[in-house]
mmCIF file of C-alpha atoms in Angstrom:
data_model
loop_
_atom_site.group_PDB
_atom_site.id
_atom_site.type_symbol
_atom_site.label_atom_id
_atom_site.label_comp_id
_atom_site.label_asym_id
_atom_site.label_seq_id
_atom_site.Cartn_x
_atom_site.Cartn_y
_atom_site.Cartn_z
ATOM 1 C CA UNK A 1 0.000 0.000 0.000
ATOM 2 C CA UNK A 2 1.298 3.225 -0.415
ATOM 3 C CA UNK A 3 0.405 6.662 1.495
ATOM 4 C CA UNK A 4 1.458 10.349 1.592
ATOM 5 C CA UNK A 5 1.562 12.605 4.461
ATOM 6 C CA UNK A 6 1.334 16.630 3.996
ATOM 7 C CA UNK A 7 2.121 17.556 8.124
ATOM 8 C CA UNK A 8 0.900 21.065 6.922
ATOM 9 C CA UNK A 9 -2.507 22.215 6.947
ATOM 10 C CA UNK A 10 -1.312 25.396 5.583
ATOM 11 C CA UNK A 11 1.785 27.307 4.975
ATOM 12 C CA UNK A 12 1.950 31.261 5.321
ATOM 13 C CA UNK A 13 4.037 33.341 3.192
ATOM 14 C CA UNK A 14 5.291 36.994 2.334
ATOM 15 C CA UNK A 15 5.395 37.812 -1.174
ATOM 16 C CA UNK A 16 8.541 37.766 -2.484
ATOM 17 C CA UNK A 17 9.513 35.419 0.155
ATOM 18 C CA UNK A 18 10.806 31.910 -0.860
ATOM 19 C CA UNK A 19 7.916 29.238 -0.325
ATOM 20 C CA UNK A 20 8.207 25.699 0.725
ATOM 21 C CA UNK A 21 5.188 22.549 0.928
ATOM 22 C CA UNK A 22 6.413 19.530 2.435
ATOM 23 C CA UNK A 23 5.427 15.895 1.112
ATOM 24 C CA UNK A 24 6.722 12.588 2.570
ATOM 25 C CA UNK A 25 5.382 9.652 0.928
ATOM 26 C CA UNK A 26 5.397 5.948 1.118
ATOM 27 C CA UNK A 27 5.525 3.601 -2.357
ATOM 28 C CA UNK A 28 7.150 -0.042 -2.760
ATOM 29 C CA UNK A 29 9.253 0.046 -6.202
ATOM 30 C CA UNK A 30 10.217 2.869 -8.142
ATOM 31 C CA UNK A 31 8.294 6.235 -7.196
ATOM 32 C CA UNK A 32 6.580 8.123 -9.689
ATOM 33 C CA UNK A 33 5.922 11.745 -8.011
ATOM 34 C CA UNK A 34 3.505 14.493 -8.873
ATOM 35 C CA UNK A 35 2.219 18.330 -7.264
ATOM 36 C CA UNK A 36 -1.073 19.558 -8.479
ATOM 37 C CA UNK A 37 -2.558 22.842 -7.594
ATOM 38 C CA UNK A 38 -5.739 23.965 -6.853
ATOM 39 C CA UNK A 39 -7.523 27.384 -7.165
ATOM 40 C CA UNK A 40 -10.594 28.239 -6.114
ATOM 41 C CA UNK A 41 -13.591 26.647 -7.505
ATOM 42 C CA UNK A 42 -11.429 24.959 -10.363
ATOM 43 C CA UNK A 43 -9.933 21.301 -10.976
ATOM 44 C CA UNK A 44 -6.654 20.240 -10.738
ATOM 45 C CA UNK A 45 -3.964 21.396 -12.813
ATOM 46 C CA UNK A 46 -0.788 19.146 -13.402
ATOM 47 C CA UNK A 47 2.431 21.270 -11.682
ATOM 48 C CA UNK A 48 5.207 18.762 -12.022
ATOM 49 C CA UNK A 49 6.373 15.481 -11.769
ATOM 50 C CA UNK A 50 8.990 12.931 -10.860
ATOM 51 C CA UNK A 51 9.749 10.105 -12.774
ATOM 52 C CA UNK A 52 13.413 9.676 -13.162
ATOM 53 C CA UNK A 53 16.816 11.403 -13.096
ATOM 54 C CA UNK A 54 17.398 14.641 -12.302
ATOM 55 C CA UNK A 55 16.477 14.854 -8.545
ATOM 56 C CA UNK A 56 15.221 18.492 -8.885
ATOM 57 C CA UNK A 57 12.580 18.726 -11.011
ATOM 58 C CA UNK A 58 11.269 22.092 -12.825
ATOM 59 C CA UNK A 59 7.855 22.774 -13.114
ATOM 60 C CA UNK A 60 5.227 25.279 -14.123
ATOM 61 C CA UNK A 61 4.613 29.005 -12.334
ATOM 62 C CA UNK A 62 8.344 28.544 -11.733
ATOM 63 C CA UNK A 63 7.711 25.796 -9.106
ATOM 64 C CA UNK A 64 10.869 23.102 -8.391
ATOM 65 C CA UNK A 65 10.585 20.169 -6.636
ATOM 66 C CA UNK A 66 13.222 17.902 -4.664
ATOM 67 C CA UNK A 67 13.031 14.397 -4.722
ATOM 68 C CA UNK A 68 15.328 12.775 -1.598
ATOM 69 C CA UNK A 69 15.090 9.296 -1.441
ATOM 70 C CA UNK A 70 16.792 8.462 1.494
ATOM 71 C CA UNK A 71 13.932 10.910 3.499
ATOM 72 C CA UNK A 72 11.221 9.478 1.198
ATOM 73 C CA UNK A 73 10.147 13.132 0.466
ATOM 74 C CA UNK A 74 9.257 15.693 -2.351
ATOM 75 C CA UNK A 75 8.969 19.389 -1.316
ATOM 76 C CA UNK A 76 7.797 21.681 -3.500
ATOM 77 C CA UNK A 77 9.538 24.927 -3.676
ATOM 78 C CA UNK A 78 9.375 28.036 -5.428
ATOM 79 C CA UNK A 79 12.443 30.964 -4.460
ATOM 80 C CA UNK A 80 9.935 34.023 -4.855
ATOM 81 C CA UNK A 81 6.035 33.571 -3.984
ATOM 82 C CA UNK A 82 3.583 35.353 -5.778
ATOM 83 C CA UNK A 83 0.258 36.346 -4.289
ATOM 84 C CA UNK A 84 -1.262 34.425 -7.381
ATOM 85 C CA UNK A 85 -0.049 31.435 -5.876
ATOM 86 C CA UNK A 86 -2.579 30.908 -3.190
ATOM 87 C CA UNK A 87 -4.382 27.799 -3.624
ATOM 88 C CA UNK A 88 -4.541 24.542 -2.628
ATOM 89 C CA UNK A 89 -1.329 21.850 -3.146
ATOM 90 C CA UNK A 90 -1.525 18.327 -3.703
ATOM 91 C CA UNK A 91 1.018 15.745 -3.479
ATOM 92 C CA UNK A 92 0.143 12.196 -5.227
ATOM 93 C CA UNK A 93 2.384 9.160 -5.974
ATOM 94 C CA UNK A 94 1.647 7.085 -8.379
ATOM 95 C CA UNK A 95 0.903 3.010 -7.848
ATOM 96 C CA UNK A 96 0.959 -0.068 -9.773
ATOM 97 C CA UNK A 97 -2.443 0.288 -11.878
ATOM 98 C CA UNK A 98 -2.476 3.643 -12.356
ATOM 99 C CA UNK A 99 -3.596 4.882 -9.147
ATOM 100 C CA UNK A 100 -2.553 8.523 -7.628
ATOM 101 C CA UNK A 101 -2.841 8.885 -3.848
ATOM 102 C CA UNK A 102 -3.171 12.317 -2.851
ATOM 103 C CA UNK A 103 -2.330 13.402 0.707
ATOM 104 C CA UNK A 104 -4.857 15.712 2.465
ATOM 105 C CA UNK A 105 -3.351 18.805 0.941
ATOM 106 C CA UNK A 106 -1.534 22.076 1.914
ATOM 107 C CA UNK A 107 -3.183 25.528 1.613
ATOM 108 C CA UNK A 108 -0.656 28.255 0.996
ATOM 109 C CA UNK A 109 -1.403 31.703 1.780
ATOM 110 C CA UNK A 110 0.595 34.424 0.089
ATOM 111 C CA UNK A 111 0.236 37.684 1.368
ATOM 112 C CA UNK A 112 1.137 41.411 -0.402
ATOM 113 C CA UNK B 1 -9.355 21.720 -26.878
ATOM 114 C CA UNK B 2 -8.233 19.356 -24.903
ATOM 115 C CA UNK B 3 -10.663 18.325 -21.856
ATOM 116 C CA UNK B 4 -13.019 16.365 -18.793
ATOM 117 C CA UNK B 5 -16.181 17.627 -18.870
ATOM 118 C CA UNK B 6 -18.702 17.816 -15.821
ATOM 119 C CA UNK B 7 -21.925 18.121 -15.367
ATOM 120 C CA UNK B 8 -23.712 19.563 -13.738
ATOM 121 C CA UNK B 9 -21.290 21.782 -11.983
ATOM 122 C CA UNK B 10 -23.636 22.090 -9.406
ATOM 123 C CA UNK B 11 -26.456 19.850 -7.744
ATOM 124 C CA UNK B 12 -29.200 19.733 -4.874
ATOM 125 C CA UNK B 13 -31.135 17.025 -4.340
ATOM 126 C CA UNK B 14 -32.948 15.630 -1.636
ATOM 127 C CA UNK B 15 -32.115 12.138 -0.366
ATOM 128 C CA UNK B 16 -33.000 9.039 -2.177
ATOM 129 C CA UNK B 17 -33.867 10.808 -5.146
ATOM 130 C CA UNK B 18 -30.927 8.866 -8.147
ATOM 131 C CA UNK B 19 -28.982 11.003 -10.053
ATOM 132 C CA UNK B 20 -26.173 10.964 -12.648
ATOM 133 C CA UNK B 21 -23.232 13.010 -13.236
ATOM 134 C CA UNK B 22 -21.789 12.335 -16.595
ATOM 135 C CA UNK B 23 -17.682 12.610 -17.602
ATOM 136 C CA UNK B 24 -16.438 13.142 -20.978
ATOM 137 C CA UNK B 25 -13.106 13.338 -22.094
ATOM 138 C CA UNK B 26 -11.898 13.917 -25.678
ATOM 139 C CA UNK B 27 -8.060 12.665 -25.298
ATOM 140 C CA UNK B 28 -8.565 9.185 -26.302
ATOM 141 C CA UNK B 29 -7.689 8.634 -22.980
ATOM 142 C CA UNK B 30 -8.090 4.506 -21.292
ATOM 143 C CA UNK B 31 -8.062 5.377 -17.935
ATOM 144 C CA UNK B 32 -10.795 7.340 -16.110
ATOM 145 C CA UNK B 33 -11.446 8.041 -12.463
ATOM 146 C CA UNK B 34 -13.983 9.663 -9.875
ATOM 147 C CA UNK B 35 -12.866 11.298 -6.798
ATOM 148 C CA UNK B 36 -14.584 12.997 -3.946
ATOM 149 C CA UNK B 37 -13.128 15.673 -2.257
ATOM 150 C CA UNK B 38 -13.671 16.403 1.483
ATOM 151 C CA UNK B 39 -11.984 18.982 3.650
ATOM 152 C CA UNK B 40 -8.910 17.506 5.530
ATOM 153 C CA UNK B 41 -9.357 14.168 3.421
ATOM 154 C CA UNK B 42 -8.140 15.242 0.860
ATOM 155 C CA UNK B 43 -8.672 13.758 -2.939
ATOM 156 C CA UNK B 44 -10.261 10.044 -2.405
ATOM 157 C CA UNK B 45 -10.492 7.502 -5.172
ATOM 158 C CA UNK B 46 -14.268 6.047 -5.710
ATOM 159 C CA UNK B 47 -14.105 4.154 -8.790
ATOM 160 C CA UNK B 48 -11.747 3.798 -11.874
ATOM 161 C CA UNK B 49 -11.776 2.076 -15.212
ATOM 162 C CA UNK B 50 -8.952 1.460 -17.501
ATOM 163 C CA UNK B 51 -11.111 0.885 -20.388
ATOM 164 C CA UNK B 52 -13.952 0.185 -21.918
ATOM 165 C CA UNK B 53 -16.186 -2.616 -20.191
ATOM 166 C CA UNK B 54 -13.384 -2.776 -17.062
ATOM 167 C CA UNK B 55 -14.918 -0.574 -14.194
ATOM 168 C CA UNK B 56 -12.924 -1.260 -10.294
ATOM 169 C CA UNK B 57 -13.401 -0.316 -6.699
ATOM 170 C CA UNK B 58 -11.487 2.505 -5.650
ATOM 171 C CA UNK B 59 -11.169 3.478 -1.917
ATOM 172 C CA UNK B 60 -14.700 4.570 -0.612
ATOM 173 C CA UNK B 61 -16.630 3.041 -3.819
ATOM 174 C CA UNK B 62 -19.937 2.797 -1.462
ATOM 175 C CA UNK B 63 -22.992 4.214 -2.434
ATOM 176 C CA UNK B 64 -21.752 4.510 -6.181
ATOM 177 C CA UNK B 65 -21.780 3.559 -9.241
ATOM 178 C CA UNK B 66 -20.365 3.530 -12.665
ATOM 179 C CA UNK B 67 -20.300 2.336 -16.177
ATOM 180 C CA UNK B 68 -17.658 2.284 -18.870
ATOM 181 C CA UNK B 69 -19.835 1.837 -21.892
ATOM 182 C CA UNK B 70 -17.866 4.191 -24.552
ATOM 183 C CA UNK B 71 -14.362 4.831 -23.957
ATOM 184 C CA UNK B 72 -15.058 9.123 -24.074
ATOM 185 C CA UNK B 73 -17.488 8.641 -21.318
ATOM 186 C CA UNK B 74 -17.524 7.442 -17.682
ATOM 187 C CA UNK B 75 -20.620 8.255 -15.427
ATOM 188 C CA UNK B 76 -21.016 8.374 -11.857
ATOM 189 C CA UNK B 77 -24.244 7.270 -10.845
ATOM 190 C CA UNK B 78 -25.963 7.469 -6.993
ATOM 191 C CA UNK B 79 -28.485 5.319 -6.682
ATOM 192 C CA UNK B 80 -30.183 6.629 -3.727
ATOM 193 C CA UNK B 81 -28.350 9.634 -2.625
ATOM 194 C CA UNK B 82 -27.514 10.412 1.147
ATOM 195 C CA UNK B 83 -26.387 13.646 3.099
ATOM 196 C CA UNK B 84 -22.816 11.762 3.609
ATOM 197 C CA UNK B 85 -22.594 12.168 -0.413
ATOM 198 C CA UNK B 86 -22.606 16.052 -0.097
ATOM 199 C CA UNK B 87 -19.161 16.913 -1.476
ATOM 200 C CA UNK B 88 -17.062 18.104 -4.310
ATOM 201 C CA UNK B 89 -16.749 15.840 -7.272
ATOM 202 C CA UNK B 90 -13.793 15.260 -9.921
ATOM 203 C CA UNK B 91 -13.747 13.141 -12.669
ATOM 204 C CA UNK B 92 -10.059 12.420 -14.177
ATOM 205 C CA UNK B 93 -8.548 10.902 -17.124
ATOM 206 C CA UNK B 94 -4.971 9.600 -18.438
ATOM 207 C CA UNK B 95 -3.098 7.237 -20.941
ATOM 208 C CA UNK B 96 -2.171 4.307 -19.678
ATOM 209 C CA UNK B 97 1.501 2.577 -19.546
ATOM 210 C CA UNK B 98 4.199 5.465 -20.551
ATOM 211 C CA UNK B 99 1.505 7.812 -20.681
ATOM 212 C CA UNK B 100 0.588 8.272 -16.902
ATOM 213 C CA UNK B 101 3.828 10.264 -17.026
ATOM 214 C CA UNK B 102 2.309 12.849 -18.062
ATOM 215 C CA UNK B 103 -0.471 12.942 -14.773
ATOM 216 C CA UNK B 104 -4.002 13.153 -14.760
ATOM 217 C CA UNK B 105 -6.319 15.611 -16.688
ATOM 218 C CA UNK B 106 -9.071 16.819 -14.105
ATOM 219 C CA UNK B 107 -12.868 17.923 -14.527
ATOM 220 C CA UNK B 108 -13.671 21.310 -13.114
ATOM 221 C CA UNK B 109 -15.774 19.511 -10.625
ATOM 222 C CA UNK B 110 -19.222 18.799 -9.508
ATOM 223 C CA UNK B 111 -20.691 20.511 -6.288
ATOM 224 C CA UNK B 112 -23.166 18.071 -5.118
ATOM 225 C CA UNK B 113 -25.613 18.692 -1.972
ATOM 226 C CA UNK B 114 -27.398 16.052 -0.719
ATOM 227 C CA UNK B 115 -30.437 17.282 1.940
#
């Protein structure tokens, strides 16, 4: 079985500041990583992913991502936060079958 | 344009009375998948399908139903609706095999209100 924790409900930022959401997960084999985002009153919308390689991963909105396997985790991160990029973060591993298990998500607040 | 499709976007109905939310995706996609979201829960799985005819529990499939009768569509059906069904919606869709890389495409979601 796999799982994914989020320990933060939500994060609080200055804009301009740099801006961090924490993701530990749990997978048997080969991880396959993702971050979504989520805006108010709208779906989800693909930020990046990790499949293989590189362990920092560039996204969209100028997001990045770490992958650390010895901690099991993938933080998003983004240097500069915008106040656009309030919403709601998702992380989701992927499983045999298809499957993406999302954690219970992080709310980021970016304030002017 | 590339897309899931929902509807309704929003729904209130009264318990026990059925009702259908359709899906439709025009990526060709196999897979398809319903999740309910709930405050602090999170995105949960109900059911999936990786293709036509092949329809599978997901992680709170009760009270549900679906059907994989064309490969652009995947309805959610509730039989007999309940106020524990009041939540937010999303269908989602993907390739299958190499393709998952690329994630899941989501619906803009379904507001549903069960009273």
């Amino acid at each position: 079985a796999q799982s994914v924790a989020q320990p933060e409900d939500q994060v609080n930022v200055a804009e301009g500041n740099p801006l961090t959401v924490k993701c530990t997960y749990s997978v048997s084999g080969n991880p396959y990583l993702f971050w979504y985002v989520q805006y108010p009153n709208r779906g989800l919308q693909f930020l990046l992913k990790y499949i293989t390689g590189d362990n920092l991963v560039k996204g969209s909105y100028g997001f990045e991502a770490e992958f650390n396997k010895s901690q099991t985790s993938f933080h998003l991160k983004k240097p500069s936060a915008l106040v656009s990029d309030s919403a709601l973060y998702f992380c989701a591993p992927r499983a045999a079958g298809n499957k993406l298990t999302f954690g219970g998500g992080t709310r980021v607040l970016v304030k002017p | 344009e590339a897309q899931v499709t929902q509807n309704p976007r929003y729904l209130i109905t009264v318990t026990g009375k059925k009702l259908t939310v359709t899906c439709s995706q025009n990526m060709n996609h196999e897979y398809m998948s319903w999740y309910r979201q709930d405050p602090g829960l999170g995105l949960r799985q109900i059911y999936y399908s990786m293709n036509v005819e092949v329809t599978d529990k997901g992680d709170v499939p009760e009270g549900y139903k679906v059907s994989r009768k064309e490969k652009r569509n995947f309805p959610l059906i509730l039989e007999s609706p309940s106020p524990n069904q009041t939540s937010l919606y999303f269908c989602a869709s993907s390739l299958v095999g190499q393709g998952i890389n690329y994630g899941y495409t989501f619906g803009s979601g379904t507001r549903l209100t069960v009273v």
